[in-house]
XYZ file of C-alpha atoms in Angstrom:
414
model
C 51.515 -49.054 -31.419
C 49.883 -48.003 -28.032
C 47.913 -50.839 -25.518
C 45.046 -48.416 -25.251
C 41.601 -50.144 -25.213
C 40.093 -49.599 -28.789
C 37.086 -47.709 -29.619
C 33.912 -49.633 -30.725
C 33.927 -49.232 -34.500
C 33.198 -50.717 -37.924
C 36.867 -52.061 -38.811
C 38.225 -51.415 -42.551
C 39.089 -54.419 -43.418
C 40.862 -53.264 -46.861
C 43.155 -51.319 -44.368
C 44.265 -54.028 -42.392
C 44.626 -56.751 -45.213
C 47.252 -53.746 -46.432
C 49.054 -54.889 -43.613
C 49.926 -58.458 -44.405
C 52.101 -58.741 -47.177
C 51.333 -62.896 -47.698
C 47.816 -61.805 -48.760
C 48.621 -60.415 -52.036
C 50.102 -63.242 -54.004
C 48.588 -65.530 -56.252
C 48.452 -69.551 -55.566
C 47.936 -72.225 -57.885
C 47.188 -68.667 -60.514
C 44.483 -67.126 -58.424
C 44.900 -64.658 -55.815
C 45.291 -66.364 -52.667
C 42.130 -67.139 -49.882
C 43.839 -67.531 -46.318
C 41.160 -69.697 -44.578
C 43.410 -71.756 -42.790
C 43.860 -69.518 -39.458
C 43.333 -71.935 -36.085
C 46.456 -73.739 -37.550
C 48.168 -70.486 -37.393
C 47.240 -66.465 -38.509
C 49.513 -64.267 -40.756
C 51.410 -61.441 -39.512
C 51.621 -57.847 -40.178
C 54.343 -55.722 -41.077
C 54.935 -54.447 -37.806
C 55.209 -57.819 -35.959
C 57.555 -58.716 -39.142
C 59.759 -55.331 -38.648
C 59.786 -56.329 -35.084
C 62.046 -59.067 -36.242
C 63.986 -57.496 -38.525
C 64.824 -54.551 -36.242
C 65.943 -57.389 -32.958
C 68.541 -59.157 -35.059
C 69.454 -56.105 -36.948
C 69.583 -53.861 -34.292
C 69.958 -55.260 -30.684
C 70.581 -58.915 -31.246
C 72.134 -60.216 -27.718
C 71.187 -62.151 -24.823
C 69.307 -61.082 -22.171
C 69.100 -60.574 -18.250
C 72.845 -61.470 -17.828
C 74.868 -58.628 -19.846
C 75.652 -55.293 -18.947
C 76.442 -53.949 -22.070
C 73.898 -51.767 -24.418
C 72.820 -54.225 -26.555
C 72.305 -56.345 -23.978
C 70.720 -54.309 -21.696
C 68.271 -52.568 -24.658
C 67.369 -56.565 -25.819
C 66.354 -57.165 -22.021
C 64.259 -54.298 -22.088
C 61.846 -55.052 -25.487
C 62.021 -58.526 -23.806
C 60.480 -57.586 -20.638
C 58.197 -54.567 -22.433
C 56.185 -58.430 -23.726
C 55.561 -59.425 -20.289
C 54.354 -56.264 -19.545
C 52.061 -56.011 -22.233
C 51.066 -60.204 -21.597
C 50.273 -58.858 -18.154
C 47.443 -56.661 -19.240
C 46.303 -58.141 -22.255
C 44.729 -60.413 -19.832
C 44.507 -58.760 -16.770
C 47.202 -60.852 -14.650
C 47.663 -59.011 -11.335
C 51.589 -59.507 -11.804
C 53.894 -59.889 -14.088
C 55.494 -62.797 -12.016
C 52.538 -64.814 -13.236
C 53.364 -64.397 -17.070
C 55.820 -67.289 -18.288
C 57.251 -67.341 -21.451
C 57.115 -70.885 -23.465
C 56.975 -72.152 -26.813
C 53.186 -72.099 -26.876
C 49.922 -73.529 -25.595
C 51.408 -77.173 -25.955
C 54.584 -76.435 -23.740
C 52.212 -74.994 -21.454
C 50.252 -77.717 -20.597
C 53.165 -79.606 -20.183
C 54.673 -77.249 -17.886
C 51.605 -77.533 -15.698
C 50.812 -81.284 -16.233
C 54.633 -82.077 -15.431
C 55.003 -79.816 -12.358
C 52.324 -79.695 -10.969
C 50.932 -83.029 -11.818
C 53.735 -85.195 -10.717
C 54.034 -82.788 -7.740
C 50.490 -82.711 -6.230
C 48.884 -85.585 -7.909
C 48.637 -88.787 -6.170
C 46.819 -92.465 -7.317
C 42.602 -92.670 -7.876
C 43.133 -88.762 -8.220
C 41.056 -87.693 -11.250
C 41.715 -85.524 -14.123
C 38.433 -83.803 -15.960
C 39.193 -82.391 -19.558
C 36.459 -82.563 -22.065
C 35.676 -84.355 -25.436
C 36.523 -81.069 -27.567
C 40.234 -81.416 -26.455
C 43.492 -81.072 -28.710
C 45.856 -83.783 -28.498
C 47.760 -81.612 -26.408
C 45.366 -81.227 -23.977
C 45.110 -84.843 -23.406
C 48.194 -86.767 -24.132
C 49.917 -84.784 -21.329
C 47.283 -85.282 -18.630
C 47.470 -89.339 -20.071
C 51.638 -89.279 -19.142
C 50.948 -87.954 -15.677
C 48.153 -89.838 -15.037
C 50.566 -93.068 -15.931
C 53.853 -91.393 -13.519
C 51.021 -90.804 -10.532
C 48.124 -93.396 -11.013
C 45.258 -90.489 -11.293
C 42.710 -91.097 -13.572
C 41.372 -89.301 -16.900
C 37.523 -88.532 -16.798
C 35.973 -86.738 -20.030
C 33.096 -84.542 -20.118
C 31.036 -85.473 -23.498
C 29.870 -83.432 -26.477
C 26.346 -82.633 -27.145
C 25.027 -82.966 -30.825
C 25.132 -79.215 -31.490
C 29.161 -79.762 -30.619
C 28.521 -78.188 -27.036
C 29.880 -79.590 -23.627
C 27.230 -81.762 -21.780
C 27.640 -79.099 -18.629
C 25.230 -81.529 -16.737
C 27.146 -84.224 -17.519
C 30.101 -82.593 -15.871
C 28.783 -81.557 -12.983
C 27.757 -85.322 -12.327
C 31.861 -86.119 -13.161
C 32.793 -83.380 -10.130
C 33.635 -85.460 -7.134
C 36.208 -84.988 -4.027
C 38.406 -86.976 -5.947
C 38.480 -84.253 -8.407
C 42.026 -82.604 -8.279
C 42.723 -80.678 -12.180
C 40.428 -79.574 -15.136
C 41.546 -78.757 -18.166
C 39.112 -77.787 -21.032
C 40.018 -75.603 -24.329
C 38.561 -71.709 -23.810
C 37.271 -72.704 -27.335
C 37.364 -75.668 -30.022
C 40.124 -75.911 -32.666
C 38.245 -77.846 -34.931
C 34.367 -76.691 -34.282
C 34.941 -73.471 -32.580
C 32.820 -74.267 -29.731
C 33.334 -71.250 -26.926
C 32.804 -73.121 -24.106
C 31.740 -71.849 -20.495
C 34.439 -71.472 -18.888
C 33.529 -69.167 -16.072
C 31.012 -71.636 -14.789
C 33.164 -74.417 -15.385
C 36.368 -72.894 -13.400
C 33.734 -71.875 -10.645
C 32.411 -75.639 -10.263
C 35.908 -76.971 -10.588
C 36.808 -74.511 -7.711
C 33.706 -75.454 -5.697
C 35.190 -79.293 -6.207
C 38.292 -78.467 -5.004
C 40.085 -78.780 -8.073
C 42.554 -76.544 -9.726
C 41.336 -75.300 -13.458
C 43.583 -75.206 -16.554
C 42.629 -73.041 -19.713
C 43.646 -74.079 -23.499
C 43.463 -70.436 -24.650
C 44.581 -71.210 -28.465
C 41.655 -70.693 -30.416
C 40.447 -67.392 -28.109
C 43.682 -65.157 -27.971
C 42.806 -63.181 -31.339
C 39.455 -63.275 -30.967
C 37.882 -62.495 -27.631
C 38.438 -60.557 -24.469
C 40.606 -62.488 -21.681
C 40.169 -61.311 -18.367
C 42.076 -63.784 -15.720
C 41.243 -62.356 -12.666
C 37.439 -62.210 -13.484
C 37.633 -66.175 -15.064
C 39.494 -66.715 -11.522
C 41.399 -69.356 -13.582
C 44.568 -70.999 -12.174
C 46.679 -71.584 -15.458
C 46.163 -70.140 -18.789
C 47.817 -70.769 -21.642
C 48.310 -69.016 -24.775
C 50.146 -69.423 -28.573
C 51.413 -66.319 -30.272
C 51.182 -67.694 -33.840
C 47.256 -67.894 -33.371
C 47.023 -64.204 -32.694
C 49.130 -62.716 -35.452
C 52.592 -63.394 -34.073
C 55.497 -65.411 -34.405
C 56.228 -69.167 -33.980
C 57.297 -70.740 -31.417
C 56.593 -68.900 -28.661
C 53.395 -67.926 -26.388
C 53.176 -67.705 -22.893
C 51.750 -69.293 -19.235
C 49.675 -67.550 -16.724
C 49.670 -69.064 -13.263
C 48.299 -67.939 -10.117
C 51.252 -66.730 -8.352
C 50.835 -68.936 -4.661
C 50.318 -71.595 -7.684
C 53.472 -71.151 -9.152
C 55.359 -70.746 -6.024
C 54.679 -73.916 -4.822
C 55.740 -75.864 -8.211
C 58.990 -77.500 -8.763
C 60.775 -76.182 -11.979
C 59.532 -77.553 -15.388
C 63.481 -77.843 -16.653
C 66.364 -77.490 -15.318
C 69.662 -74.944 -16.498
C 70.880 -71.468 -16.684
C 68.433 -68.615 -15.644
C 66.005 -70.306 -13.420
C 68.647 -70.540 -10.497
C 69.977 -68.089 -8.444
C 73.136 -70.316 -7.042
C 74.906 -73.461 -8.000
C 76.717 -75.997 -6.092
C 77.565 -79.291 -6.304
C 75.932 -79.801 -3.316
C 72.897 -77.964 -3.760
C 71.182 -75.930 -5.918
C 68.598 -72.910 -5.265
C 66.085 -71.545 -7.786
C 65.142 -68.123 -9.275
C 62.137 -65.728 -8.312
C 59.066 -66.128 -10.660
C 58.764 -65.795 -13.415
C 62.688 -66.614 -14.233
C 62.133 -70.511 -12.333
C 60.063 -71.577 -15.098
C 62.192 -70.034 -18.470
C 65.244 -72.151 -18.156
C 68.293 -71.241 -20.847
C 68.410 -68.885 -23.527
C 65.004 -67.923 -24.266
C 63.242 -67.193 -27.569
C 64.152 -63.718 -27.649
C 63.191 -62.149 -30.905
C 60.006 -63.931 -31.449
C 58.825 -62.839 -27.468
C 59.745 -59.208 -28.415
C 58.029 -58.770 -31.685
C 54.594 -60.823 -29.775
C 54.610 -57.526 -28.118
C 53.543 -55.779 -31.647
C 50.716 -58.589 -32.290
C 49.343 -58.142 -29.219
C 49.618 -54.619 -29.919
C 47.682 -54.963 -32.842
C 44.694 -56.860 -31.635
C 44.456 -54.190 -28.687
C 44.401 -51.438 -31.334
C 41.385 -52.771 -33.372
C 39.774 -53.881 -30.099
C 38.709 -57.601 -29.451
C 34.898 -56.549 -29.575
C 35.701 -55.381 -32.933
C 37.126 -57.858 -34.357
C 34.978 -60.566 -32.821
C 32.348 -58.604 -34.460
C 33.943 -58.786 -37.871
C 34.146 -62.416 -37.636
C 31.364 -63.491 -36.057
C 29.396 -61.739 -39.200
C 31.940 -63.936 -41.291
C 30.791 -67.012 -39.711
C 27.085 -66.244 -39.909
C 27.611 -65.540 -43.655
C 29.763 -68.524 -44.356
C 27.324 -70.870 -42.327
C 24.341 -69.792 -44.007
C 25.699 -70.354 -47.739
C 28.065 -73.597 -46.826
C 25.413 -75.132 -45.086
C 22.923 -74.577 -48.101
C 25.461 -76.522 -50.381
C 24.266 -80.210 -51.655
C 25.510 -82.966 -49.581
C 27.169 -81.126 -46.630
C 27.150 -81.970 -43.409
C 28.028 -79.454 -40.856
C 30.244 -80.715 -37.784
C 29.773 -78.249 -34.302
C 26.420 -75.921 -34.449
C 27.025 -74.837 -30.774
C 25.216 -71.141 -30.473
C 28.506 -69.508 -28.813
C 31.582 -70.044 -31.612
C 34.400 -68.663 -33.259
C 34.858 -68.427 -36.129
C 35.675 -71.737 -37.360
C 33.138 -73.222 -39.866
C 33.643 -77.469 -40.018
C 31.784 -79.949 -42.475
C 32.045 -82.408 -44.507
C 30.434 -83.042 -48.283
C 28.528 -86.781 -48.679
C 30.400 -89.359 -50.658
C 33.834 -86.686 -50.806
C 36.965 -87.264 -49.120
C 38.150 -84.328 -46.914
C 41.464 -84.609 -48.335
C 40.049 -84.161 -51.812
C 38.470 -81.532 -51.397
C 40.999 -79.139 -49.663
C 43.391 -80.179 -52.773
C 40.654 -78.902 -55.112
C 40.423 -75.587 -53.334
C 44.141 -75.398 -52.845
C 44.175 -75.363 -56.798
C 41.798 -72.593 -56.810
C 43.924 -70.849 -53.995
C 41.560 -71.275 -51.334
C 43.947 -72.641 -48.258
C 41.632 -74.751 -45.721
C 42.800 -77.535 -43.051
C 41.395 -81.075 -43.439
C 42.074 -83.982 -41.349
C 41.129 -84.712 -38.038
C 43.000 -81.217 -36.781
C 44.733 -83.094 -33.662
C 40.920 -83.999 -32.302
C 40.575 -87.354 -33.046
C 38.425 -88.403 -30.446
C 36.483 -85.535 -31.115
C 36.251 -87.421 -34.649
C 35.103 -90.551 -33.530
C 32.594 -88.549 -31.482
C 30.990 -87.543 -34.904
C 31.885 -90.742 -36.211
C 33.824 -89.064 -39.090
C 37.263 -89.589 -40.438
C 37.747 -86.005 -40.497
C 36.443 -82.201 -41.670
C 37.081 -79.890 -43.577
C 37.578 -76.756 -41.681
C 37.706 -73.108 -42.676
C 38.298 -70.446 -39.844
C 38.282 -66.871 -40.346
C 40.499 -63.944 -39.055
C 40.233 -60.075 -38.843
C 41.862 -59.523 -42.941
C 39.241 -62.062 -44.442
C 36.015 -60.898 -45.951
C 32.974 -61.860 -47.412
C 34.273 -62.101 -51.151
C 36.718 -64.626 -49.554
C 33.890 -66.875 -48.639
C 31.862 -66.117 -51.805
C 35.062 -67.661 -53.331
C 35.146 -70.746 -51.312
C 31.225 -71.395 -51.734
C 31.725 -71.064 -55.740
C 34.960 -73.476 -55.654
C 33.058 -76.287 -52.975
C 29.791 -75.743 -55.760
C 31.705 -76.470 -58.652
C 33.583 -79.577 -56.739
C 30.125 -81.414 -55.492
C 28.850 -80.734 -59.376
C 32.627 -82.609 -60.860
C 32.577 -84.999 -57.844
C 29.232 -86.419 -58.057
């Protein structure tokens, strides 16, 4: 699959769903509805043959051998970073790093350069829409350095109080770290203005990219972000990997995240020096298969074109909003205007939990809980949602299906 930019078009969805082989099974008896994609999205045969042709082809380590096999593993390896680099415009490819995902990310950045440049009364702006992982981090450093954690609230509609924020902005300001968009309400937040005022503060800005690598355009260099972080699984790739952007003079300046073979370029017992970027940050034997075959998802998504597919979905969300909403007894949680697709409610006097067992038994797979946001719960003084987010295969017949099994639950449950 090429990296050319896609042309605008109409997507066949039938086409694509053709492509992911988990789709055509039957849960529970009933052909299976995949609504469950901000926890993770399915993968296509060619990010699956990806796989399959690393361990059964060219399984070896990389960057160290000389041999073929070796040499050919360090070359799909490194064909990733290239294509990491322009997927979101990073001037070099010594500013992609290679991690397990968007929650080793931020702890790459929180850890180095938190502990490194972060000193007491410092303060730390993230926002009310965060992950867990976007807050527990910046709550360890702030503990190791004696900064402290300032939140930007949430509007009604699920939106960021930007006024609010700007009041939070003060010299003392040093990091910001906000989500590109909400896991749990979808929420695309401004992130262009809110890098640009962090900048204007003096503050470095961090960006959660989970929820926004599948679905929209990512452009670094225009955001002008420092860090940006993003999860493969979320955009039609394997687990367990993803990968950090940093600013190069950034990175430079940071002490190494952890410590072993392939992020040093000599050893003594006296003294040790470290690799070039972006080596100093991807300590031991990396994740090798799973970073080559991200290569083919990314692949993907640049073949059908972001616009397109943000187009697809944002038609899915628009559909499902307008028939979930008309439901008796729901509640929906985030109504921000600018979302992904991720629909979030709640049904009066039914437990979440009940209710994504009684689809499950239909084969409708949702996420219910408080989806690692739970001060974003408490915010909305709920327990929890129900939450059903959409990706390029679903369609409209999907969500017909989930409106007929939530109709026929409200009618049993009340």
């Amino acid at each position: 699959m090429t990296s050319s930019p896609a042309v605008a078009r109409v997507l066949d969805v039938e086409a694509i769903r053709k492509q992911f082989p988990i789709l055509h099974q039957q849960v529970n008896g009933r052909d299976l509805v995949y609504f469950d994609n901000a926890a993770t999205s399915q993968k296509p045969l060619v990010v699956i043959d990806a796989l399959i042709g690393y361990y059964k082809g060219y399984n070896a380590n990389i960057h160290r051998g000389i041999h073929t096999l070796a040499e050919k593993a360090t070359k799909a390896y490194e064909e990733t970073r290239h294509t990491a680099r322009t997927f979101i415009n990073a001037r070099s490819e010594q500013e992609i790093i290679f991690t397990r995902g968007v929650t080793e990310s931020l702890n790459l950045v929180a850890s180095s350069y938190g502990r490194a440049f972060l000193k007491t009364n410092d303060e730390i702006i993230i926002s009310g829409l965060e992950h867990h992982s976007n807050i527990v981090p910046w709550q360890i450093v702030c503990e190791a350095t004696g900064a402290v954690l300032r939140v930007i609230p949430v509007l009604e509609n699920g939106a960021l109080d930007m006024e609010a924020y700007k009041k939070l902005l003060s010299p003392r300001t040093r990091v910001v770290s906000v989500n590109h968009a909400s896991n749990s309400l979808g929420t695309i937040n401004p992130v262009k203005e809110i890098i640009a005022l962090a900048h204007a503060a003096g503050a470095v800005a961090v960006i959660d990219g989970a929820q926004t690598g599948a679905h929209v355009v990512i452009d670094v260099q225009d955001l002008d972000c420092d860090f940006y972080c993003l999860s493969s699984h979320k955009m039609y790739g394997p687990t367990g990997t993803g990968l950090l952007y940093g600013k190069r003079e950034l990175l430079e300046k940071m002490p190494p995240y952890q410590a072993g073979g392939e992020m040093i370029k000599d050893v003594t017992f006296a003294k040790t020096t470290y690799n070039d970027l972006p080596y100093k940050f991807e300590a031991g034997t990396p994740n090798i298969a799973d970073v080559v075959a991200y290569k083919y998802a990314m692949d993907f998504i640049l073949d059908l074109g972001r616009e397109n597919i943000a187009t697809h979905e944002h038609a899915l969300l628009t559909y499902a909003t307008e028939r979930v909403s008309a439901l008796k007894g729901v509640r929906l949680i985030g109504t921000a205007p600018q979302k992904v697709g991720v629909l979030s409610f709640g049904v009066e006097g039914i437990h979440h939990f009940d209710i994504g067992q009684m689809l499950d038994s239909r084969g409708i797979a949702v996420r219910t809980g408080h989806h690692c946001t739970q001060p974003l719960m408490e915010c909305f003084q709920v327990e929890g949602t129900v939450r059903a987010s959409f990706a390029v295969y679903n369609t409209k017949k999907e969500i017909d299906q989930l409106v007929e099994g939530l109709e026929r639950i409200i009618n049993f449950m009340k």
